[in-house]
Amino acid sequence: MLLYVRLLKESFTFAFNALRNNKLRTFLSLLGVTIGIFSIIAVLAAVDSLDKQIKSQLSSLDSNTMYVANISFGPTEVPRWTYETFDEISYNEYKFLKSGLKDAEHVAFQLFVRRENIRYESELVSSVNTVVVSNEFTDIQYLEFDKGRFYNESESNAGKAVVVIGSEIAKSLFGNLEPIGKKVRLYGQKFTVIGVVKKEGSGLFGDSNDISIFLPANYVRNRFGDNNRNFKNIVIIKPKKGVDIAGLKADVTQILRNRRGLKPEEIDSFFINIISGLQDAIDNIIGTMNVIGWVISGFSLLVGGFGIANIMFVSVKERTNLIGIQKSLGAKNRFILFQFLFEAVILALIGGLIGLVMVWCGTLIANNLIEDFEFVLSPKNMLLGFSISSFIGLISGMIPAISASRLDPVEAIRTGM
């Protein structure tokens, strides 16, 4: 054991001397490993951070939550020209689903509308993310309130001119004033502010609740009608705990097919999108991004491996005389082999460590520049970086180490003289 400790110490000394005595050559040789490790770990850290952010946003929703619409949220076998002819999900269909689904805990209606401007006296916030939903929305997607409340069933059904606003909207419109009870202008009419959603940070796809407003779906329906081409209708269904999701999906399908009078041979004229399917799609995208990162970074690691091998071949040549002396004094081939292998691994680890430091500095800079998104360099990725560095050093140093261990001591001493 002491022998290998001494061997490791000597290898570290030789590696350090190689760095110190041949700075430019070593820098250029280690640059590939450094860039490769930086690329791989930076990509993995960015993808892990994105994955964490997305899943934290989806955590507020039941993974079995269903979105019923005339469009699919993912790939579909239905041709585009076919589903573009599908009718919108109607408000009456929402009511039929709400009354007919025994295994649904909550059913909500949502209209996707264009962004609107909201004004309070002289203050104006333009292009606000406008969430038009029925009152059941907060039972499906939990909202935490800083002040006030969400609109109730009576206000929702009647289409009252009430609005719930995000924290950033409240700050922009009212500053330090109390927002509850204030009148804001929207759609050319005055709306009463009844609630302010607690600050939560960035949203899943860019639009956060902080910069959103919520108003009753029936207000928009009453004002603009049910056949407005600028709106997209969606029914959101939250299943009861423990129910058969496939059975609930079949119930939804049967109710809508009967309601629309579809014949047995006709395809469904709607799509039932489930959150778990969206999560699977996201996982596939994350996996693809990881693979692309590995492929791109692999070229840098390949170049870095050749650089390490080059250093080791030069090191073997420069120390041929010393190898001959060691072997003439009784050093075994295994000792020489391990000596150069350890040196190659240490050199690669130094390059990898520099790459990891660069990633760590990059995460600090990114976290300071980008708000509401946290880049994380996990211990798992750091360990992976060290492991890859060690593997590159081991593979790159194998042939030079074997050639050094097989040198004839007499020839080695004579060549080195």
JSON list of C-alpha atoms in Angstrom, two decimals, residues 45-135:
[
{"chain": "A", "resi": 45, "resn": "ALA", "atom": "CA", "xyz": [-26.19, 21.38, -15.60]},
{"chain": "A", "resi": 46, "resn": "ALA", "atom": "CA", "xyz": [-28.31, 23.57, -17.88]},
{"chain": "A", "resi": 47, "resn": "VAL", "atom": "CA", "xyz": [-30.58, 20.67, -18.86]},
{"chain": "A", "resi": 48, "resn": "ASP", "atom": "CA", "xyz": [-30.94, 19.51, -15.23]},
{"chain": "A", "resi": 49, "resn": "SER", "atom": "CA", "xyz": [-31.78, 23.06, -14.18]},
{"chain": "A", "resi": 50, "resn": "LEU", "atom": "CA", "xyz": [-34.38, 23.35, -16.94]},
{"chain": "A", "resi": 51, "resn": "ASP", "atom": "CA", "xyz": [-35.83, 19.95, -16.02]},
{"chain": "A", "resi": 52, "resn": "LYS", "atom": "CA", "xyz": [-36.04, 20.97, -12.37]},
{"chain": "A", "resi": 53, "resn": "GLN", "atom": "CA", "xyz": [-37.73, 24.27, -13.27]},
{"chain": "A", "resi": 54, "resn": "ILE", "atom": "CA", "xyz": [-40.31, 22.59, -15.52]},
{"chain": "A", "resi": 55, "resn": "LYS", "atom": "CA", "xyz": [-41.15, 19.88, -12.99]},
{"chain": "A", "resi": 56, "resn": "SER", "atom": "CA", "xyz": [-41.48, 22.41, -10.20]},
{"chain": "A", "resi": 57, "resn": "GLN", "atom": "CA", "xyz": [-44.03, 24.28, -12.34]},
{"chain": "A", "resi": 58, "resn": "LEU", "atom": "CA", "xyz": [-45.90, 21.07, -13.17]},
{"chain": "A", "resi": 59, "resn": "SER", "atom": "CA", "xyz": [-45.90, 19.99, -9.52]},
{"chain": "A", "resi": 60, "resn": "SER", "atom": "CA", "xyz": [-48.92, 22.23, -8.86]},
{"chain": "A", "resi": 61, "resn": "LEU", "atom": "CA", "xyz": [-50.93, 20.03, -11.25]},
{"chain": "A", "resi": 62, "resn": "ASP", "atom": "CA", "xyz": [-52.05, 16.43, -10.87]},
{"chain": "A", "resi": 63, "resn": "SER", "atom": "CA", "xyz": [-50.12, 14.39, -13.45]},
{"chain": "A", "resi": 64, "resn": "ASN", "atom": "CA", "xyz": [-53.44, 12.87, -14.55]},
{"chain": "A", "resi": 65, "resn": "THR", "atom": "CA", "xyz": [-55.06, 16.24, -15.26]},
{"chain": "A", "resi": 66, "resn": "MET", "atom": "CA", "xyz": [-56.77, 16.20, -18.66]},
{"chain": "A", "resi": 67, "resn": "TYR", "atom": "CA", "xyz": [-57.08, 19.01, -21.19]},
{"chain": "A", "resi": 68, "resn": "VAL", "atom": "CA", "xyz": [-59.88, 18.47, -23.70]},
{"chain": "A", "resi": 69, "resn": "ALA", "atom": "CA", "xyz": [-59.65, 20.57, -26.86]},
{"chain": "A", "resi": 70, "resn": "ASN", "atom": "CA", "xyz": [-59.84, 20.39, -30.64]},
{"chain": "A", "resi": 71, "resn": "ILE", "atom": "CA", "xyz": [-56.03, 20.45, -30.80]},
{"chain": "A", "resi": 72, "resn": "SER", "atom": "CA", "xyz": [-53.37, 18.08, -29.56]},
{"chain": "A", "resi": 73, "resn": "PHE", "atom": "CA", "xyz": [-50.58, 19.26, -27.27]},
{"chain": "A", "resi": 74, "resn": "GLY", "atom": "CA", "xyz": [-48.19, 16.68, -28.72]},
{"chain": "A", "resi": 75, "resn": "PRO", "atom": "CA", "xyz": [-47.59, 14.54, -31.82]},
{"chain": "A", "resi": 76, "resn": "THR", "atom": "CA", "xyz": [-50.72, 13.02, -33.33]},
{"chain": "A", "resi": 77, "resn": "GLU", "atom": "CA", "xyz": [-51.56, 10.59, -36.12]},
{"chain": "A", "resi": 78, "resn": "VAL", "atom": "CA", "xyz": [-54.50, 12.75, -37.19]},
{"chain": "A", "resi": 79, "resn": "PRO", "atom": "CA", "xyz": [-53.54, 14.84, -40.25]},
{"chain": "A", "resi": 80, "resn": "ARG", "atom": "CA", "xyz": [-53.49, 18.57, -39.75]},
{"chain": "A", "resi": 81, "resn": "TRP", "atom": "CA", "xyz": [-56.04, 19.22, -42.47]},
{"chain": "A", "resi": 82, "resn": "THR", "atom": "CA", "xyz": [-58.41, 16.91, -40.58]},
{"chain": "A", "resi": 83, "resn": "TYR", "atom": "CA", "xyz": [-58.12, 18.31, -37.05]},
{"chain": "A", "resi": 84, "resn": "GLU", "atom": "CA", "xyz": [-58.29, 21.87, -38.36]},
{"chain": "A", "resi": 85, "resn": "THR", "atom": "CA", "xyz": [-61.94, 21.11, -39.21]},
{"chain": "A", "resi": 86, "resn": "PHE", "atom": "CA", "xyz": [-62.79, 19.98, -35.66]},
{"chain": "A", "resi": 87, "resn": "ASP", "atom": "CA", "xyz": [-65.29, 22.15, -33.79]},
{"chain": "A", "resi": 88, "resn": "GLU", "atom": "CA", "xyz": [-64.20, 24.01, -30.68]},
{"chain": "A", "resi": 89, "resn": "ILE", "atom": "CA", "xyz": [-65.11, 22.51, -27.32]},
{"chain": "A", "resi": 90, "resn": "SER", "atom": "CA", "xyz": [-68.23, 24.43, -26.34]},
{"chain": "A", "resi": 91, "resn": "TYR", "atom": "CA", "xyz": [-69.38, 25.79, -23.01]},
{"chain": "A", "resi": 92, "resn": "ASN", "atom": "CA", "xyz": [-72.39, 23.46, -23.15]},
{"chain": "A", "resi": 93, "resn": "GLU", "atom": "CA", "xyz": [-70.06, 20.49, -23.60]},
{"chain": "A", "resi": 94, "resn": "TYR", "atom": "CA", "xyz": [-68.18, 21.67, -20.53]},
{"chain": "A", "resi": 95, "resn": "LYS", "atom": "CA", "xyz": [-71.44, 21.65, -18.56]},
{"chain": "A", "resi": 96, "resn": "PHE", "atom": "CA", "xyz": [-72.31, 18.17, -19.82]},
{"chain": "A", "resi": 97, "resn": "LEU", "atom": "CA", "xyz": [-68.89, 16.87, -18.79]},
{"chain": "A", "resi": 98, "resn": "LYS", "atom": "CA", "xyz": [-69.15, 18.56, -15.41]},
{"chain": "A", "resi": 99, "resn": "SER", "atom": "CA", "xyz": [-72.52, 16.98, -14.66]},
{"chain": "A", "resi": 100, "resn": "GLY", "atom": "CA", "xyz": [-71.84, 13.62, -16.32]},
{"chain": "A", "resi": 101, "resn": "LEU", "atom": "CA", "xyz": [-68.38, 12.66, -15.05]},
{"chain": "A", "resi": 102, "resn": "LYS", "atom": "CA", "xyz": [-68.69, 10.84, -11.72]},
{"chain": "A", "resi": 103, "resn": "ASP", "atom": "CA", "xyz": [-64.95, 10.20, -11.44]},
{"chain": "A", "resi": 104, "resn": "ALA", "atom": "CA", "xyz": [-63.94, 13.84, -12.00]},
{"chain": "A", "resi": 105, "resn": "GLU", "atom": "CA", "xyz": [-63.20, 15.89, -8.90]},
{"chain": "A", "resi": 106, "resn": "HIS", "atom": "CA", "xyz": [-63.24, 19.24, -10.70]},
{"chain": "A", "resi": 107, "resn": "VAL", "atom": "CA", "xyz": [-64.03, 20.38, -14.24]},
{"chain": "A", "resi": 108, "resn": "ALA", "atom": "CA", "xyz": [-63.11, 23.88, -15.44]},
{"chain": "A", "resi": 109, "resn": "PHE", "atom": "CA", "xyz": [-63.62, 25.87, -18.63]},
{"chain": "A", "resi": 110, "resn": "GLN", "atom": "CA", "xyz": [-60.88, 28.06, -20.11]},
{"chain": "A", "resi": 111, "resn": "LEU", "atom": "CA", "xyz": [-60.67, 30.43, -23.05]},
{"chain": "A", "resi": 112, "resn": "PHE", "atom": "CA", "xyz": [-57.27, 31.16, -24.54]},
{"chain": "A", "resi": 113, "resn": "VAL", "atom": "CA", "xyz": [-57.46, 34.79, -25.63]},
{"chain": "A", "resi": 114, "resn": "ARG", "atom": "CA", "xyz": [-55.07, 37.41, -26.89]},
{"chain": "A", "resi": 115, "resn": "ARG", "atom": "CA", "xyz": [-53.09, 39.58, -24.51]},
{"chain": "A", "resi": 116, "resn": "GLU", "atom": "CA", "xyz": [-54.78, 42.73, -23.26]},
{"chain": "A", "resi": 117, "resn": "ASN", "atom": "CA", "xyz": [-53.81, 46.09, -21.80]},
{"chain": "A", "resi": 118, "resn": "ILE", "atom": "CA", "xyz": [-54.86, 46.90, -18.25]},
{"chain": "A", "resi": 119, "resn": "ARG", "atom": "CA", "xyz": [-55.04, 50.44, -16.88]},
{"chain": "A", "resi": 120, "resn": "TYR", "atom": "CA", "xyz": [-55.46, 52.12, -13.52]},
{"chain": "A", "resi": 121, "resn": "GLU", "atom": "CA", "xyz": [-55.84, 55.90, -13.81]},
{"chain": "A", "resi": 122, "resn": "SER", "atom": "CA", "xyz": [-52.67, 57.03, -15.61]},
{"chain": "A", "resi": 123, "resn": "GLU", "atom": "CA", "xyz": [-50.79, 53.75, -15.12]},
{"chain": "A", "resi": 124, "resn": "LEU", "atom": "CA", "xyz": [-50.85, 51.25, -17.99]},
{"chain": "A", "resi": 125, "resn": "VAL", "atom": "CA", "xyz": [-49.48, 47.73, -18.33]},
{"chain": "A", "resi": 126, "resn": "SER", "atom": "CA", "xyz": [-49.48, 46.53, -21.93]},
{"chain": "A", "resi": 127, "resn": "SER", "atom": "CA", "xyz": [-49.77, 43.04, -23.40]},
{"chain": "A", "resi": 128, "resn": "VAL", "atom": "CA", "xyz": [-50.73, 41.29, -20.16]},
{"chain": "A", "resi": 129, "resn": "ASN", "atom": "CA", "xyz": [-51.10, 37.50, -20.10]},
{"chain": "A", "resi": 130, "resn": "THR", "atom": "CA", "xyz": [-54.90, 37.17, -19.76]},
{"chain": "A", "resi": 131, "resn": "VAL", "atom": "CA", "xyz": [-56.19, 33.94, -18.18]},
{"chain": "A", "resi": 132, "resn": "VAL", "atom": "CA", "xyz": [-59.93, 33.57, -18.82]},
{"chain": "A", "resi": 133, "resn": "VAL", "atom": "CA", "xyz": [-61.30, 30.68, -16.72]},
{"chain": "A", "resi": 134, "resn": "SER", "atom": "CA", "xyz": [-64.24, 29.47, -14.69]},
{"chain": "A", "resi": 135, "resn": "ASN", "atom": "CA", "xyz": [-64.05, 29.49, -10.90]}
]
